Amino acid sequence: MIENILEASGLSKSYRIGKRQIKILEDISFSVGKGEFVVIEGQSGSGKSTLLSLLSGLDKPDTGSIRMNGRDIVELSEDQLAPIRNTHIGFIFQAFHLVPSLNSLENVMFPAELNKDPEAEAKAVRLLERVGLKDRKTSMVHQLSGGEKQRIAICRALINDPPLVFGDEPTGNLDSANSGRIIDLLVELHKELATTLVIATHNQNIGARADRCLRLKDGRLDAAGIPTC
Ligand SMILES: Nc1ncnc2c1ncn2[C@@H]1O[C@H](COP(=O)(O)OP(=O)(O)O)[C@@H](O)[C@H]1O
Ligand SMILES: [Mg+2]
């Protein structure tokens, strides 16, 4: 049996808007095996980002548990979660979220420097070489194209060798050529590094490359755990 790196059980989440309580996620349960590449599909507004924010410990569910390597992260305080987020989890965002006052190399190094890793710079340079951006080390964020920004953001997500990487619409801000390149890169890195990937997207080209797709609809996972792609 594959060991699970992530086990979500009975997750629900609602938001209060004025006097109304709106249920976004309802009784979501699924597991992700170590080294798996799982895509969470769903239309805009279906709750993909909300689910990723729960799975990565950025927000708390109303009910349910989230086990990461067997440890329930819902119970943990912000102080206990911060080091887990920095060392066990990488996150790739739709809008890149790079720091504009830092250059490419400094953006990639940032999470490793938080860890006081003496190899931070060497690791960042190796990653930049791997994604074909060695000669953009000193470029500032505003000098980079969208595709380059996302390659930098992927390097930053990987620099602490996290076993688990989340992506929230990682190709959502890219044209189709750059989007294709980013998908190829994610698939290659997933194979090379055996990183577990959980990507929320409505780009069906990503779903086609994943081990398994889960579809989020009306707050629930359709045919939870059963491949849909
Ligand atoms: N902080 C919030 N407060 C109130 N409603 C929210 C909040 N975040 C998300 N929502 C609502 O929850 C629903 C799901 O949003 P989201 O998780 O961003 O979906 P997706 O990522 O699939 O587009 C949407 O209807 C959105 O408006
Ligand atoms: Mg979203």
PDB file of C-alpha atoms and ligand atoms in Angstrom:
ATOM      1  CA  MET A   1       0.000   0.000   0.000  1.00  0.00           C
ATOM      2  CA  ILE A   2       1.240   3.513  -0.782  1.00  0.00           C
ATOM      3  CA  GLU A   3       1.956   5.606   2.276  1.00  0.00           C
ATOM      4  CA  ASN A   4      -0.227   8.708   2.414  1.00  0.00           C
ATOM      5  CA  ILE A   5       1.445  12.065   2.823  1.00  0.00           C
ATOM      6  CA  LEU A   6      -1.898  13.853   3.127  1.00  0.00           C
ATOM      7  CA  GLU A   7      -5.236  12.653   4.504  1.00  0.00           C
ATOM      8  CA  ALA A   8      -8.232  14.975   4.601  1.00  0.00           C
ATOM      9  CA  SER A   9     -11.269  13.745   6.434  1.00  0.00           C
ATOM     10  CA  GLY A  10     -14.727  15.323   6.764  1.00  0.00           C
ATOM     11  CA  LEU A  11     -13.596  18.850   5.869  1.00  0.00           C
ATOM     12  CA  SER A  12     -16.196  21.559   5.759  1.00  0.00           C
ATOM     13  CA  LYS A  13     -15.877  25.306   5.464  1.00  0.00           C
ATOM     14  CA  SER A  14     -18.392  28.125   5.254  1.00  0.00           C
ATOM     15  CA  TYR A  15     -18.036  31.864   4.996  1.00  0.00           C
ATOM     16  CA  ARG A  16     -20.338  34.385   6.595  1.00  0.00           C
ATOM     17  CA  ILE A  17     -21.393  37.094   4.167  1.00  0.00           C
ATOM     18  CA  GLY A  18     -23.521  39.619   6.022  1.00  0.00           C
ATOM     19  CA  LYS A  19     -26.132  37.545   7.807  1.00  0.00           C
ATOM     20  CA  ARG A  20     -25.825  34.607   5.459  1.00  0.00           C
ATOM     21  CA  GLN A  21     -23.650  31.606   6.107  1.00  0.00           C
ATOM     22  CA  ILE A  22     -22.468  30.191   2.778  1.00  0.00           C
ATOM     23  CA  LYS A  23     -21.213  26.636   2.700  1.00  0.00           C
ATOM     24  CA  ILE A  24     -18.190  26.355   0.403  1.00  0.00           C
ATOM     25  CA  LEU A  25     -16.885  22.873   1.224  1.00  0.00           C
ATOM     26  CA  GLU A  26     -18.912  20.015   2.621  1.00  0.00           C
ATOM     27  CA  ASP A  27     -17.620  16.728   4.007  1.00  0.00           C
ATOM     28  CA  ILE A  28     -14.526  16.500   1.836  1.00  0.00           C
ATOM     29  CA  SER A  29     -12.440  13.376   2.362  1.00  0.00           C
ATOM     30  CA  PHE A  30      -9.527  12.147   0.276  1.00  0.00           C
ATOM     31  CA  SER A  31      -5.927  11.033   0.547  1.00  0.00           C
ATOM     32  CA  VAL A  32      -2.781  11.735  -1.436  1.00  0.00           C
ATOM     33  CA  GLY A  33      -0.050   9.118  -1.625  1.00  0.00           C
ATOM     34  CA  LYS A  34       3.648   9.992  -1.325  1.00  0.00           C
ATOM     35  CA  GLY A  35       4.987  10.992  -4.736  1.00  0.00           C
ATOM     36  CA  GLU A  36       1.542  11.267  -6.319  1.00  0.00           C
ATOM     37  CA  PHE A  37       0.506  14.046  -8.715  1.00  0.00           C
ATOM     38  CA  VAL A  38      -3.109  14.939  -7.981  1.00  0.00           C
ATOM     39  CA  VAL A  39      -5.170  17.573  -9.742  1.00  0.00           C
ATOM     40  CA  ILE A  40      -8.210  19.211  -8.160  1.00  0.00           C
ATOM     41  CA  GLU A  41     -10.470  20.448 -10.923  1.00  0.00           C
ATOM     42  CA  GLY A  42     -13.512  22.641 -10.602  1.00  0.00           C
ATOM     43  CA  GLN A  43     -15.100  25.742 -12.043  1.00  0.00           C
ATOM     44  CA  SER A  44     -14.243  29.198 -10.826  1.00  0.00           C
ATOM     45  CA  GLY A  45     -15.818  29.688  -7.397  1.00  0.00           C
ATOM     46  CA  SER A  46     -16.082  25.958  -6.690  1.00  0.00           C
ATOM     47  CA  GLY A  47     -13.780  26.226  -3.658  1.00  0.00           C
ATOM     48  CA  LYS A  48     -10.405  25.081  -5.021  1.00  0.00           C
ATOM     49  CA  SER A  49      -8.409  27.906  -3.419  1.00  0.00           C
ATOM     50  CA  THR A  50     -10.316  27.499  -0.158  1.00  0.00           C
ATOM     51  CA  LEU A  51      -9.490  23.777  -0.114  1.00  0.00           C
ATOM     52  CA  LEU A  52      -5.789  24.407  -0.823  1.00  0.00           C
ATOM     53  CA  SER A  53      -5.617  27.020   1.941  1.00  0.00           C
ATOM     54  CA  LEU A  54      -6.970  24.423   4.395  1.00  0.00           C
ATOM     55  CA  LEU A  55      -4.666  21.640   3.156  1.00  0.00           C
ATOM     56  CA  SER A  56      -1.605  23.882   3.443  1.00  0.00           C
ATOM     57  CA  GLY A  57      -2.506  25.130   6.922  1.00  0.00           C
ATOM     58  CA  LEU A  58      -3.150  28.742   5.864  1.00  0.00           C
ATOM     59  CA  ASP A  59      -6.742  28.566   7.103  1.00  0.00           C
ATOM     60  CA  LYS A  60      -8.708  26.265   9.428  1.00  0.00           C
ATOM     61  CA  PRO A  61     -11.703  24.125   8.445  1.00  0.00           C
ATOM     62  CA  ASP A  62     -14.959  24.375  10.436  1.00  0.00           C
ATOM     63  CA  THR A  63     -14.916  20.600  10.874  1.00  0.00           C
ATOM     64  CA  GLY A  64     -12.648  17.740   9.909  1.00  0.00           C
ATOM     65  CA  SER A  65      -9.016  16.769  10.127  1.00  0.00           C
ATOM     66  CA  ILE A  66      -5.995  17.129   7.862  1.00  0.00           C
ATOM     67  CA  ARG A  67      -3.162  14.724   8.493  1.00  0.00           C
ATOM     68  CA  MET A  68       0.199  15.533   7.001  1.00  0.00           C
ATOM     69  CA  ASN A  69       2.558  12.581   7.398  1.00  0.00           C
ATOM     70  CA  GLY A  70       0.141  11.317  10.036  1.00  0.00           C
ATOM     71  CA  ARG A  71       0.087  14.531  12.101  1.00  0.00           C
ATOM     72  CA  ASP A  72      -3.157  16.531  12.343  1.00  0.00           C
ATOM     73  CA  ILE A  73      -2.296  20.089  11.314  1.00  0.00           C
ATOM     74  CA  VAL A  74      -5.750  21.467  12.203  1.00  0.00           C
ATOM     75  CA  GLU A  75      -4.850  21.230  15.889  1.00  0.00           C
ATOM     76  CA  LEU A  76      -1.574  23.131  15.532  1.00  0.00           C
ATOM     77  CA  SER A  77      -1.007  26.752  16.546  1.00  0.00           C
ATOM     78  CA  GLU A  78       0.349  29.344  14.106  1.00  0.00           C
ATOM     79  CA  ASP A  79       3.779  29.041  15.783  1.00  0.00           C
ATOM     80  CA  GLN A  80       3.782  25.279  15.270  1.00  0.00           C
ATOM     81  CA  LEU A  81       2.553  25.597  11.683  1.00  0.00           C
ATOM     82  CA  ALA A  82       5.064  28.198  10.463  1.00  0.00           C
ATOM     83  CA  PRO A  83       8.094  25.857  10.370  1.00  0.00           C
ATOM     84  CA  ILE A  84       5.998  23.089   8.754  1.00  0.00           C
ATOM     85  CA  ARG A  85       4.869  25.487   6.035  1.00  0.00           C
ATOM     86  CA  ASN A  86       8.436  26.573   5.414  1.00  0.00           C
ATOM     87  CA  THR A  87      10.083  23.146   5.297  1.00  0.00           C
ATOM     88  CA  HIS A  88       7.385  20.603   4.353  1.00  0.00           C
ATOM     89  CA  ILE A  89       5.296  22.618   1.923  1.00  0.00           C
ATOM     90  CA  GLY A  90       6.000  24.529  -1.261  1.00  0.00           C
ATOM     91  CA  PHE A  91       3.326  26.795  -2.719  1.00  0.00           C
ATOM     92  CA  ILE A  92       2.980  28.074  -6.300  1.00  0.00           C
ATOM     93  CA  PHE A  93       0.436  30.837  -6.872  1.00  0.00           C
ATOM     94  CA  GLN A  94      -1.435  32.032  -9.936  1.00  0.00           C
ATOM     95  CA  ALA A  95      -0.109  35.581  -9.517  1.00  0.00           C
ATOM     96  CA  PHE A  96       3.469  34.409  -8.687  1.00  0.00           C
ATOM     97  CA  HIS A  97       3.705  36.451  -5.416  1.00  0.00           C
ATOM     98  CA  LEU A  98       7.381  37.285  -5.917  1.00  0.00           C
ATOM     99  CA  VAL A  99       8.920  40.063  -3.808  1.00  0.00           C
ATOM    100  CA  PRO A 100       9.384  43.022  -6.195  1.00  0.00           C
ATOM    101  CA  SER A 101      12.295  44.553  -4.262  1.00  0.00           C
ATOM    102  CA  LEU A 102      14.370  41.353  -4.542  1.00  0.00           C
ATOM    103  CA  ASN A 103      16.070  40.010  -7.658  1.00  0.00           C
ATOM    104  CA  SER A 104      15.436  36.511  -9.059  1.00  0.00           C
ATOM    105  CA  LEU A 105      18.180  34.829  -7.053  1.00  0.00           C
ATOM    106  CA  GLU A 106      17.137  36.543  -3.808  1.00  0.00           C
ATOM    107  CA  ASN A 107      13.502  35.556  -4.355  1.00  0.00           C
ATOM    108  CA  VAL A 108      14.484  31.903  -4.779  1.00  0.00           C
ATOM    109  CA  MET A 109      16.841  31.959  -1.765  1.00  0.00           C
ATOM    110  CA  PHE A 110      14.345  33.592   0.576  1.00  0.00           C
ATOM    111  CA  PRO A 111      12.709  30.478   2.149  1.00  0.00           C
ATOM    112  CA  ALA A 112      16.141  28.827   2.585  1.00  0.00           C
ATOM    113  CA  GLU A 113      17.502  31.919   4.278  1.00  0.00           C
ATOM    114  CA  LEU A 114      14.569  31.846   6.705  1.00  0.00           C
ATOM    115  CA  ASN A 115      15.886  28.360   7.578  1.00  0.00           C
ATOM    116  CA  LYS A 116      19.428  29.739   7.948  1.00  0.00           C
ATOM    117  CA  ASP A 117      20.539  27.223   5.320  1.00  0.00           C
ATOM    118  CA  PRO A 118      24.237  27.888   4.546  1.00  0.00           C
ATOM    119  CA  GLU A 119      23.697  26.311   1.103  1.00  0.00           C
ATOM    120  CA  ALA A 120      20.864  28.722   0.235  1.00  0.00           C
ATOM    121  CA  GLU A 121      22.681  30.508  -2.577  1.00  0.00           C
ATOM    122  CA  ALA A 122      24.251  27.381  -4.095  1.00  0.00           C
ATOM    123  CA  LYS A 123      20.868  25.614  -4.076  1.00  0.00           C
ATOM    124  CA  ALA A 124      19.139  28.637  -5.626  1.00  0.00           C
ATOM    125  CA  VAL A 125      21.732  28.837  -8.399  1.00  0.00           C
ATOM    126  CA  ARG A 126      21.328  25.106  -9.158  1.00  0.00           C
ATOM    127  CA  LEU A 127      17.544  25.479  -9.355  1.00  0.00           C
ATOM    128  CA  LEU A 128      17.790  28.536 -11.607  1.00  0.00           C
ATOM    129  CA  GLU A 129      20.113  26.567 -13.894  1.00  0.00           C
ATOM    130  CA  ARG A 130      17.663  23.670 -13.882  1.00  0.00           C
ATOM    131  CA  VAL A 131      14.786  25.858 -15.096  1.00  0.00           C
ATOM    132  CA  GLY A 132      16.956  27.624 -17.697  1.00  0.00           C
ATOM    133  CA  LEU A 133      17.213  30.992 -15.922  1.00  0.00           C
ATOM    134  CA  LYS A 134      20.856  31.024 -14.839  1.00  0.00           C
ATOM    135  CA  ASP A 135      21.502  34.247 -16.743  1.00  0.00           C
ATOM    136  CA  ARG A 136      18.530  36.010 -15.081  1.00  0.00           C
ATOM    137  CA  LYS A 137      19.900  35.784 -11.524  1.00  0.00           C
ATOM    138  CA  THR A 138      20.179  39.534 -11.068  1.00  0.00           C
ATOM    139  CA  SER A 139      17.019  40.455 -12.983  1.00  0.00           C
ATOM    140  CA  MET A 140      14.398  42.264 -10.955  1.00  0.00           C
ATOM    141  CA  VAL A 141      10.845  40.901 -10.949  1.00  0.00           C
ATOM    142  CA  HIS A 142       9.483  43.641 -13.248  1.00  0.00           C
ATOM    143  CA  GLN A 143      12.072  42.690 -15.900  1.00  0.00           C
ATOM    144  CA  LEU A 144      10.754  39.122 -16.191  1.00  0.00           C
ATOM    145  CA  SER A 145       7.991  37.719 -18.412  1.00  0.00           C
ATOM    146  CA  GLY A 146       5.046  35.888 -16.827  1.00  0.00           C
ATOM    147  CA  GLY A 147       6.519  32.494 -17.716  1.00  0.00           C
ATOM    148  CA  GLU A 148       9.896  33.469 -16.243  1.00  0.00           C
ATOM    149  CA  LYS A 149       8.240  34.740 -13.059  1.00  0.00           C
ATOM    150  CA  GLN A 150       6.475  31.424 -12.624  1.00  0.00           C
ATOM    151  CA  ARG A 151       9.724  29.480 -13.187  1.00  0.00           C
ATOM    152  CA  ILE A 152      11.343  31.633 -10.456  1.00  0.00           C
ATOM    153  CA  ALA A 153       8.338  30.994  -8.194  1.00  0.00           C
ATOM    154  CA  ILE A 154       8.657  27.235  -8.810  1.00  0.00           C
ATOM    155  CA  CYS A 155      12.343  27.389  -7.805  1.00  0.00           C
ATOM    156  CA  ARG A 156      11.356  29.256  -4.639  1.00  0.00           C
ATOM    157  CA  ALA A 157       8.708  26.619  -3.854  1.00  0.00           C
ATOM    158  CA  LEU A 158      11.307  23.848  -4.225  1.00  0.00           C
ATOM    159  CA  ILE A 159      14.354  25.324  -2.503  1.00  0.00           C
ATOM    160  CA  ASN A 160      13.747  23.694   0.889  1.00  0.00           C
ATOM    161  CA  ASP A 161      13.105  20.292  -0.775  1.00  0.00           C
ATOM    162  CA  PRO A 162       9.522  20.133   0.493  1.00  0.00           C
ATOM    163  CA  PRO A 163       7.924  16.688   0.164  1.00  0.00           C
ATOM    164  CA  LEU A 164       4.597  18.353  -0.696  1.00  0.00           C
ATOM    165  CA  VAL A 165       4.007  21.127  -3.261  1.00  0.00           C
ATOM    166  CA  PHE A 166       0.674  22.859  -3.804  1.00  0.00           C
ATOM    167  CA  GLY A 167      -0.163  24.908  -6.869  1.00  0.00           C
ATOM    168  CA  ASP A 168      -3.182  27.204  -7.148  1.00  0.00           C
ATOM    169  CA  GLU A 169      -3.925  27.775 -10.855  1.00  0.00           C
ATOM    170  CA  PRO A 170      -0.169  27.917 -11.619  1.00  0.00           C
ATOM    171  CA  THR A 171      -0.844  28.544 -15.312  1.00  0.00           C
ATOM    172  CA  GLY A 172      -3.827  30.850 -14.770  1.00  0.00           C
ATOM    173  CA  ASN A 173      -1.942  34.039 -15.693  1.00  0.00           C
ATOM    174  CA  LEU A 174       0.019  32.605 -18.634  1.00  0.00           C
ATOM    175  CA  ASP A 175      -0.582  32.370 -22.383  1.00  0.00           C
ATOM    176  CA  SER A 176      -0.893  28.885 -23.816  1.00  0.00           C
ATOM    177  CA  ALA A 177       2.775  28.546 -24.896  1.00  0.00           C
ATOM    178  CA  ASN A 178       4.103  29.535 -21.468  1.00  0.00           C
ATOM    179  CA  SER A 179       1.404  27.519 -19.789  1.00  0.00           C
ATOM    180  CA  GLY A 180       2.547  24.420 -21.711  1.00  0.00           C
ATOM    181  CA  ARG A 181       6.175  25.029 -20.690  1.00  0.00           C
ATOM    182  CA  ILE A 182       5.230  25.371 -17.017  1.00  0.00           C
ATOM    183  CA  ILE A 183       3.181  22.156 -17.138  1.00  0.00           C
ATOM    184  CA  ASP A 184       6.124  20.291 -18.744  1.00  0.00           C
ATOM    185  CA  LEU A 185       8.466  21.674 -16.075  1.00  0.00           C
ATOM    186  CA  LEU A 186       6.165  20.658 -13.203  1.00  0.00           C
ATOM    187  CA  VAL A 187       5.821  17.134 -14.617  1.00  0.00           C
ATOM    188  CA  GLU A 188       9.609  16.812 -15.105  1.00  0.00           C
ATOM    189  CA  LEU A 189      10.396  18.119 -11.601  1.00  0.00           C
ATOM    190  CA  HIS A 190       7.756  15.874 -10.086  1.00  0.00           C
ATOM    191  CA  LYS A 191       9.477  12.869 -11.707  1.00  0.00           C
ATOM    192  CA  GLU A 192      13.028  13.986 -10.927  1.00  0.00           C
ATOM    193  CA  LEU A 193      12.470  14.950  -7.298  1.00  0.00           C
ATOM    194  CA  ALA A 194       9.635  12.545  -6.387  1.00  0.00           C
ATOM    195  CA  THR A 195       7.771  15.543  -4.972  1.00  0.00           C
ATOM    196  CA  THR A 196       4.088  15.093  -4.226  1.00  0.00           C
ATOM    197  CA  LEU A 197       2.098  17.610  -6.279  1.00  0.00           C
ATOM    198  CA  VAL A 198      -1.425  18.844  -5.544  1.00  0.00           C
ATOM    199  CA  ILE A 199      -2.547  21.306  -8.191  1.00  0.00           C
ATOM    200  CA  ALA A 200      -5.856  23.150  -8.335  1.00  0.00           C
ATOM    201  CA  THR A 201      -6.720  24.184 -11.867  1.00  0.00           C
ATOM    202  CA  HIS A 202      -9.331  24.343 -14.542  1.00  0.00           C
ATOM    203  CA  ASN A 203      -6.664  23.841 -17.201  1.00  0.00           C
ATOM    204  CA  GLN A 204      -7.496  20.398 -18.569  1.00  0.00           C
ATOM    205  CA  ASN A 205      -3.988  20.057 -20.006  1.00  0.00           C
ATOM    206  CA  ILE A 206      -2.689  19.715 -16.451  1.00  0.00           C
ATOM    207  CA  GLY A 207      -5.348  17.167 -15.539  1.00  0.00           C
ATOM    208  CA  ALA A 208      -4.302  15.072 -18.529  1.00  0.00           C
ATOM    209  CA  ARG A 209      -0.752  14.767 -17.124  1.00  0.00           C
ATOM    210  CA  ALA A 210      -1.707  13.950 -13.520  1.00  0.00           C
ATOM    211  CA  ASP A 211      -1.899  10.541 -11.845  1.00  0.00           C
ATOM    212  CA  ARG A 212      -5.389  11.356 -10.603  1.00  0.00           C
ATOM    213  CA  CYS A 213      -7.992  14.123 -10.886  1.00  0.00           C
ATOM    214  CA  LEU A 214     -10.601  15.012  -8.319  1.00  0.00           C
ATOM    215  CA  ARG A 215     -13.501  17.252  -9.282  1.00  0.00           C
ATOM    216  CA  LEU A 216     -14.900  19.809  -6.872  1.00  0.00           C
ATOM    217  CA  LYS A 217     -18.564  20.565  -7.482  1.00  0.00           C
ATOM    218  CA  ASP A 218     -21.257  22.080  -5.258  1.00  0.00           C
ATOM    219  CA  GLY A 219     -18.919  21.925  -2.281  1.00  0.00           C
ATOM    220  CA  ARG A 220     -18.225  18.224  -2.634  1.00  0.00           C
ATOM    221  CA  LEU A 221     -15.641  16.072  -4.328  1.00  0.00           C
ATOM    222  CA  ASP A 222     -17.333  14.217  -7.165  1.00  0.00           C
ATOM    223  CA  ALA A 223     -16.700  10.501  -6.908  1.00  0.00           C
ATOM    224  CA  ALA A 224     -14.163  11.249  -4.182  1.00  0.00           C
ATOM    225  CA  GLY A 225     -10.920   9.444  -4.728  1.00  0.00           C
ATOM    226  CA  ILE A 226     -11.946   7.967  -8.062  1.00  0.00           C
ATOM    227  CA  PRO A 227      -9.883   9.111 -11.054  1.00  0.00           C
ATOM    228  CA  THR A 228     -11.798  11.414 -13.367  1.00  0.00           C
ATOM    229  CA  CYS A 229      -9.057  11.915 -15.942  1.00  0.00           C
TER     230      CYS A 229
HETATM  231  N1  LIG B   1     -12.650  35.047   2.651  1.00  0.00           N
HETATM  232  C1  LIG B   1     -13.823  34.819   2.046  1.00  0.00           C
HETATM  233  N2  LIG B   1     -14.961  35.372   2.517  1.00  0.00           N
HETATM  234  C2  LIG B   1     -16.152  35.140   1.917  1.00  0.00           C
HETATM  235  N3  LIG B   1     -16.302  34.346   0.834  1.00  0.00           N
HETATM  236  C3  LIG B   1     -15.208  33.780   0.314  1.00  0.00           C
HETATM  237  C4  LIG B   1     -13.904  33.993   0.878  1.00  0.00           C
HETATM  238  N4  LIG B   1     -12.998  33.288   0.137  1.00  0.00           N
HETATM  239  C5  LIG B   1     -13.714  32.676  -0.843  1.00  0.00           C
HETATM  240  N5  LIG B   1     -15.026  32.977  -0.744  1.00  0.00           N
HETATM  241  C6  LIG B   1     -16.096  32.450  -1.615  1.00  0.00           C
HETATM  242  O1  LIG B   1     -15.987  31.059  -1.623  1.00  0.00           O
HETATM  243  C7  LIG B   1     -16.278  30.512  -2.897  1.00  0.00           C
HETATM  244  C8  LIG B   1     -15.117  29.646  -3.348  1.00  0.00           C
HETATM  245  O2  LIG B   1     -13.982  30.478  -3.597  1.00  0.00           O
HETATM  246  P1  LIG B   1     -12.570  29.901  -4.044  1.00  0.00           P
HETATM  247  O3  LIG B   1     -12.126  28.887  -3.041  1.00  0.00           O
HETATM  248  O4  LIG B   1     -11.683  31.065  -4.266  1.00  0.00           O
HETATM  249  O5  LIG B   1     -12.950  29.155  -5.407  1.00  0.00           O
HETATM  250  P2  LIG B   1     -12.005  28.786  -6.664  1.00  0.00           P
HETATM  251  O6  LIG B   1     -10.583  28.837  -6.214  1.00  0.00           O
HETATM  252  O7  LIG B   1     -12.444  27.402  -7.072  1.00  0.00           O
HETATM  253  O8  LIG B   1     -12.322  29.778  -7.731  1.00  0.00           O
HETATM  254  C9  LIG B   1     -16.535  31.707  -3.810  1.00  0.00           C
HETATM  255  O9  LIG B   1     -17.932  31.840  -3.903  1.00  0.00           O
HETATM  256  C10 LIG B   1     -15.927  32.851  -3.073  1.00  0.00           C
HETATM  257  O10 LIG B   1     -16.592  34.046  -3.351  1.00  0.00           O
HETATM  258 MG    MG B   2      -9.034  29.909  -6.928  1.00  0.00          MG
END
